[in-house]
Amino acid sequence: MQVSFSAPRAAPPVTVHHGDMDMDTDQTHIVTPGESITSDMQYMRGHGTRLDESSDPPILTSTLAGHVSRVNKLVSVKPLKARYTGDIGDIVVGRIVDVGQKRWKVDIGSKGDAVLQLSSINLPGGVQRRKLESDEKQMRTFFAEGDVLVAEVQSFFADGVCNLHTRSLNFCKLRNGSFVVVPPRLIQRTRSHFHSLPCGVDVILGLNGYVWVSKTVRKGGRHNETKVGLDEDAVDAEMVYSNKNEASAINKDERLAVARVCNCIAALAHEFKYINDTIIVYAYEASLAYPDVQDLLKLNVMEHITREAYEQMKNA
Amino acid sequence: MDNLRPLSTTQGVLYGADGSARFHMGSTSVLVSVNGPQSQGLGMRDEQEDRAILDISHIPISGTAGVADKHMEECIRTTFESAILLGYHPRTMIQVIAQTIKDDGGLLAASINATTMALMDAGIPMTAIVAAVTCMVEKETGAILVDQTAESLERAKSIHTFAISSARGNSPDPNVLLLHSLGLFTESELSHCQEAAVGATDAIFAFMRKAVSKKIEKGHQQDGDMQED
């Protein structure tokens, strides 16, 4: 086994702020739990803040370690990383952890497991089909434990549990690829979270920080844009719940391309850069300077491709 | 505070955990991982309807957790139950695993400090940060000493571990969350120990804040300018 070591990097200089801060400057304020943000009561308390009434006058204190962000009168503290909190309409990638009565439990990296109800998936035989008792008995043929899927957040239950649905042709069981986890904060809300990269790789950027990287599938499945109407549903439904990778085996080059994109995403996450389709493409191009995919796991290489991608991004 | 042994800490050392930290006080070293708030595993039904529960495991260097570790778990749990805003995440569990790397005196204090750092890394809301330090009264001289090695603790008449919250409000008294004492001592010895502990924990607070700010500043610089595009 090859083992390599790289030298540590120097940390950037730091300025620490204490006490009542001047809210009107553009400077970044970093606070730790219990530290006071302001005693000015005109501000609204957002996430990560708390009114400390034990002191006189009451002061607004932080409950998290992060930087203070101010939008008009709303003050909140944003931590570097936190668990994903869903919003309705978010595209998420998740993994089935439990099959229950009429519903699946899905790990989406949030506080609790999300729920996918049998009634909120598309069943084989078209959208209009009714759910039968037999469907309940064969739920594992649709999704079994360990399956990865992409879904949309439909609603929340009264106790805050997230309810998912897959009632669109975009949402399906995921095959032919790899799974990468990045901090949820790095994935921005964009118009589309499904991207086909020019290198023959598809990327699904889940807002919960779960990313699916796979070979672009042309036949059937959700990438078939030409067919429309009911016919498509019938064809798809059979395909959607298949547990097999694409019939024509994925060859070595395709596997390497997927691995390379995965490593590029991991490198961007390691350097804490926002992740979107453009920067992934730039990082991929920069990474081609290293023919061995495993080289991308080295710290200095990660830094290099990230910097290159970032420069490209700025110039574009 | 010059009486403290050298401090060092690293956050985010474990990839699988939501938050993690290593904390060294001299050669005493603890690695803590924090997971949560998350739903509990199947079959675990001690969830609370109005708050998150804290599940602490203290793991010794070798073997399984004994009575001493269970006792430390209880100390850590009571300390942090008053610092973490558990009501923000009802029906969930926050799991803390503290692995002893090396015990050279003041293990409980190092575990508490490491837990504070790991909780901050995990983004768990807290009213304040918590720091802990071990003080001892020397048998021969009656001197109050702070953060001593295991060898030096052998010469103690009594040993006191203080966990102090950084939130003091307007009160002049320190906000002591935990006091764990061993041995025989007088009231005045204890109050002297507390004074020493307050000084030491103030130094630890400053150290923790600096360490955290350093990490956040770095992360924020990196993604901050991208946001403008």
Tab-separated table of N, CA and C in Angstrom, chain A residues 12-16 18 28 30 32-35 49-50 54-56 62-67 80-81 83 111-113 185 270-274 279 310 314, chain B residues 15 18 36-39 85 88-89 120-129 166 169-170 209 212-223 225-227:
chain	number	residue	atom	x	y	z
A	12	PRO	N	-4.570	30.965	9.006
A	12	PRO	CA	-4.631	32.405	8.759
A	12	PRO	C	-4.706	33.184	10.070
A	13	PRO	N	-4.301	34.459	10.064
A	13	PRO	CA	-4.359	35.248	11.299
A	13	PRO	C	-5.804	35.456	11.764
A	14	VAL	N	-5.952	35.606	13.053
A	14	VAL	CA	-7.296	35.660	13.630
A	14	VAL	C	-7.457	36.903	14.492
A	15	THR	N	-8.616	37.513	14.402
A	15	THR	CA	-8.942	38.578	15.339
A	15	THR	C	-10.176	38.133	16.117
A	16	VAL	N	-10.131	38.281	17.409
A	16	VAL	CA	-11.246	37.838	18.241
A	16	VAL	C	-11.977	39.060	18.794
A	18	HIS	N	-14.867	40.667	21.378
A	18	HIS	CA	-15.560	40.376	22.629
A	18	HIS	C	-16.525	41.502	22.962
A	28	THR	N	-16.789	40.615	9.873
A	28	THR	CA	-17.319	39.349	10.337
A	28	THR	C	-17.154	39.250	11.842
A	30	ILE	N	-17.387	36.789	15.019
A	30	ILE	CA	-17.476	35.382	15.386
A	30	ILE	C	-17.794	35.295	16.870
A	32	THR	N	-19.113	32.679	20.282
A	32	THR	CA	-19.214	31.335	20.845
A	32	THR	C	-20.426	31.330	21.777
A	33	PRO	N	-20.926	30.141	22.157
A	33	PRO	CA	-22.122	30.116	22.994
A	33	PRO	C	-21.966	30.953	24.257
A	34	GLY	N	-22.992	31.709	24.591
A	34	GLY	CA	-22.985	32.513	25.802
A	34	GLY	C	-22.378	33.878	25.615
A	35	GLU	N	-21.731	34.116	24.488
A	35	GLU	CA	-21.111	35.411	24.263
A	35	GLU	C	-22.193	36.430	23.872
A	49	THR	N	-29.638	32.532	18.500
A	49	THR	CA	-29.529	33.599	19.486
A	49	THR	C	-30.549	33.374	20.589
A	50	ARG	N	-30.334	34.039	21.696
A	50	ARG	CA	-31.194	33.828	22.855
A	50	ARG	C	-31.085	35.074	23.719
A	54	SER	N	-31.149	37.019	32.621
A	54	SER	CA	-30.574	37.025	33.964
A	54	SER	C	-29.702	38.262	34.172
A	55	SER	N	-29.235	38.856	33.084
A	55	SER	CA	-28.405	40.044	33.249
A	55	SER	C	-29.267	41.289	33.082
A	56	ASP	N	-28.752	42.367	33.589
A	56	ASP	CA	-29.533	43.602	33.561
A	56	ASP	C	-28.673	44.719	32.975
A	62	SER	N	-25.398	34.554	22.052
A	62	SER	CA	-25.350	33.499	21.052
A	62	SER	C	-25.513	32.149	21.728
A	63	THR	N	-26.099	31.171	21.021
A	63	THR	CA	-26.160	29.814	21.554
A	63	THR	C	-25.276	28.884	20.735
A	64	LEU	N	-24.662	29.395	19.695
A	64	LEU	CA	-23.860	28.563	18.806
A	64	LEU	C	-22.499	29.203	18.588
A	65	ALA	N	-21.584	28.424	18.051
A	65	ALA	CA	-20.311	28.973	17.621
A	65	ALA	C	-20.418	29.206	16.125
A	66	GLY	N	-20.350	30.466	15.723
A	66	GLY	CA	-20.490	30.765	14.310
A	66	GLY	C	-20.340	32.243	14.082
A	67	HIS	N	-20.678	32.700	12.881
A	67	HIS	CA	-20.575	34.128	12.640
A	67	HIS	C	-21.961	34.766	12.658
A	80	LEU	N	-20.760	26.831	11.317
A	80	LEU	CA	-20.084	26.296	10.129
A	80	LEU	C	-20.783	25.051	9.636
A	81	LYS	N	-21.105	24.166	10.556
A	81	LYS	CA	-21.847	22.991	10.134
A	81	LYS	C	-22.935	22.708	11.140
A	83	ARG	N	-26.804	20.174	11.459
A	83	ARG	CA	-27.637	19.177	10.798
A	83	ARG	C	-28.604	19.862	9.848
A	111	LYS	N	-32.387	15.921	11.834
A	111	LYS	CA	-32.511	15.567	13.246
A	111	LYS	C	-33.123	14.185	13.444
A	112	GLY	N	-34.146	13.891	12.680
A	112	GLY	CA	-34.782	12.587	12.781
A	112	GLY	C	-34.905	11.990	11.397
A	113	ASP	N	-35.281	10.729	11.339
A	113	ASP	CA	-35.460	10.119	10.030
A	113	ASP	C	-36.708	10.693	9.365
A	185	ARG	N	-24.500	22.901	4.308
A	185	ARG	CA	-24.410	24.335	4.080
A	185	ARG	C	-23.794	24.655	2.716
A	270	HIS	N	-13.835	19.550	1.361
A	270	HIS	CA	-12.720	19.627	2.305
A	270	HIS	C	-12.210	21.053	2.427
A	271	GLU	N	-12.196	21.762	1.313
A	271	GLU	CA	-11.735	23.156	1.310
A	271	GLU	C	-12.872	24.120	1.639
A	272	PHE	N	-14.035	23.579	1.926
A	272	PHE	CA	-15.214	24.350	2.317
A	272	PHE	C	-15.625	25.375	1.261
A	273	LYS	N	-15.803	24.910	0.035
A	273	LYS	CA	-16.271	25.781	-1.043
A	273	LYS	C	-17.710	25.407	-1.377
A	274	TYR	N	-18.480	26.377	-1.805
A	274	TYR	CA	-19.833	26.076	-2.261
A	274	TYR	C	-19.775	25.114	-3.435
A	279	ILE	N	-18.753	24.580	-10.653
A	279	ILE	CA	-17.457	24.415	-9.974
A	279	ILE	C	-17.008	22.956	-10.007
A	310	TYR	N	-11.750	27.465	-8.431
A	310	TYR	CA	-12.270	28.693	-7.847
A	310	TYR	C	-11.862	29.912	-8.682
A	314	LYS	N	-14.266	32.527	-10.766
A	314	LYS	CA	-14.265	33.984	-10.591
A	314	LYS	C	-14.138	34.688	-11.937
B	15	TYR	N	-14.466	12.124	10.905
B	15	TYR	CA	-15.301	12.429	9.747
B	15	TYR	C	-16.738	11.944	9.911
B	18	ASP	N	-21.006	14.129	13.882
B	18	ASP	CA	-21.499	15.492	13.614
B	18	ASP	C	-20.534	16.524	14.167
B	36	GLY	N	-25.833	14.092	16.839
B	36	GLY	CA	-27.174	14.509	17.184
B	36	GLY	C	-27.390	15.983	16.951
B	37	PRO	N	-28.565	16.510	17.255
B	37	PRO	CA	-29.706	15.775	17.773
B	37	PRO	C	-30.253	14.818	16.711
B	38	GLN	N	-30.523	13.601	17.117
B	38	GLN	CA	-30.999	12.603	16.170
B	38	GLN	C	-32.055	11.742	16.841
B	39	SER	N	-32.832	11.048	15.999
B	39	SER	CA	-33.828	10.153	16.586
B	39	SER	C	-33.083	8.946	17.144
B	85	LEU	N	-29.242	23.714	25.545
B	85	LEU	CA	-30.667	24.062	25.452
B	85	LEU	C	-31.411	22.842	24.925
B	88	TYR	N	-34.804	22.717	22.814
B	88	TYR	CA	-34.876	23.066	21.396
B	88	TYR	C	-35.111	21.852	20.507
B	89	HIS	N	-34.778	20.679	21.007
B	89	HIS	CA	-34.872	19.488	20.154
B	89	HIS	C	-35.616	18.369	20.881
B	120	MET	N	-19.690	22.413	20.417
B	120	MET	CA	-19.640	23.619	19.581
B	120	MET	C	-19.425	23.235	18.126
B	121	ASP	N	-18.576	22.238	17.908
B	121	ASP	CA	-18.297	21.785	16.545
B	121	ASP	C	-19.557	21.208	15.913
B	122	ALA	N	-20.366	20.521	16.720
B	122	ALA	CA	-21.584	19.896	16.198
B	122	ALA	C	-22.708	20.910	16.021
B	123	GLY	N	-22.528	22.132	16.503
B	123	GLY	CA	-23.566	23.151	16.364
B	123	GLY	C	-24.763	22.890	17.258
B	124	ILE	N	-24.522	22.397	18.453
B	124	ILE	CA	-25.599	22.157	19.427
B	124	ILE	C	-25.795	23.444	20.224
B	125	PRO	N	-27.035	23.961	20.292
B	125	PRO	CA	-27.235	25.223	21.001
B	125	PRO	C	-27.016	25.109	22.508
B	126	MET	N	-26.240	26.030	23.037
B	126	MET	CA	-25.932	26.036	24.470
B	126	MET	C	-26.126	27.446	25.009
B	127	THR	N	-26.443	27.543	26.306
B	127	THR	CA	-26.568	28.873	26.900
B	127	THR	C	-25.203	29.509	27.078
B	128	ALA	N	-24.203	28.683	27.264
B	128	ALA	CA	-22.859	29.197	27.513
B	128	ALA	C	-21.879	28.075	27.281
B	129	ILE	N	-20.591	28.407	27.273
B	129	ILE	CA	-19.612	27.327	27.191
B	129	ILE	C	-19.173	26.946	28.599
B	166	SER	N	-19.573	29.854	31.387
B	166	SER	CA	-19.079	31.191	31.057
B	166	SER	C	-20.155	32.253	31.278
B	169	GLY	N	-24.079	36.260	34.065
B	169	GLY	CA	-25.107	37.292	34.242
B	169	GLY	C	-24.500	38.483	34.945
B	170	ASN	N	-25.253	39.079	35.853
B	170	ASN	CA	-24.721	40.217	36.602
B	170	ASN	C	-24.190	39.814	37.964
B	209	ARG	N	-12.319	30.037	23.034
B	209	ARG	CA	-12.903	31.013	22.106
B	209	ARG	C	-11.944	31.285	20.961
B	212	VAL	N	-11.924	28.247	18.577
B	212	VAL	CA	-13.145	28.143	17.766
B	212	VAL	C	-13.167	29.247	16.720
B	213	SER	N	-12.822	30.462	17.134
B	213	SER	CA	-12.844	31.590	16.202
B	213	SER	C	-11.913	31.334	15.030
B	214	LYS	N	-10.772	30.749	15.347
B	214	LYS	CA	-9.783	30.464	14.314
B	214	LYS	C	-10.386	29.564	13.246
B	215	LYS	N	-11.076	28.537	13.703
B	215	LYS	CA	-11.642	27.567	12.770
B	215	LYS	C	-12.767	28.196	11.952
B	216	ILE	N	-13.647	28.936	12.630
B	216	ILE	CA	-14.796	29.506	11.926
B	216	ILE	C	-14.344	30.578	10.952
B	217	GLU	N	-13.386	31.377	11.394
B	217	GLU	CA	-12.902	32.447	10.523
B	217	GLU	C	-12.365	31.870	9.225
B	218	LYS	N	-11.627	30.773	9.366
B	218	LYS	CA	-11.054	30.122	8.193
B	218	LYS	C	-12.167	29.640	7.257
B	219	GLY	N	-13.148	28.940	7.822
B	219	GLY	CA	-14.250	28.425	7.019
B	219	GLY	C	-15.039	29.543	6.388
B	220	HIS	N	-15.245	30.602	7.145
B	220	HIS	CA	-16.057	31.695	6.648
B	220	HIS	C	-15.344	32.448	5.532
B	221	GLN	N	-14.036	32.633	5.691
B	221	GLN	CA	-13.272	33.307	4.638
B	221	GLN	C	-13.383	32.536	3.337
B	222	GLN	N	-13.325	31.195	3.467
B	222	GLN	CA	-13.297	30.394	2.257
B	222	GLN	C	-14.613	30.409	1.507
B	223	ASP	N	-15.718	30.339	2.232
B	223	ASP	CA	-16.971	30.324	1.475
B	223	ASP	C	-17.572	31.713	1.362
B	225	ASP	N	-16.468	34.777	0.311
B	225	ASP	CA	-16.364	35.600	-0.885
B	225	ASP	C	-17.061	34.963	-2.075
B	226	MET	N	-17.318	33.667	-1.988
B	226	MET	CA	-18.038	33.007	-3.073
B	226	MET	C	-19.500	33.450	-3.084
B	227	GLN	N	-20.003	33.749	-1.914
B	227	GLN	CA	-21.410	34.090	-1.782
B	227	GLN	C	-21.749	35.359	-2.567
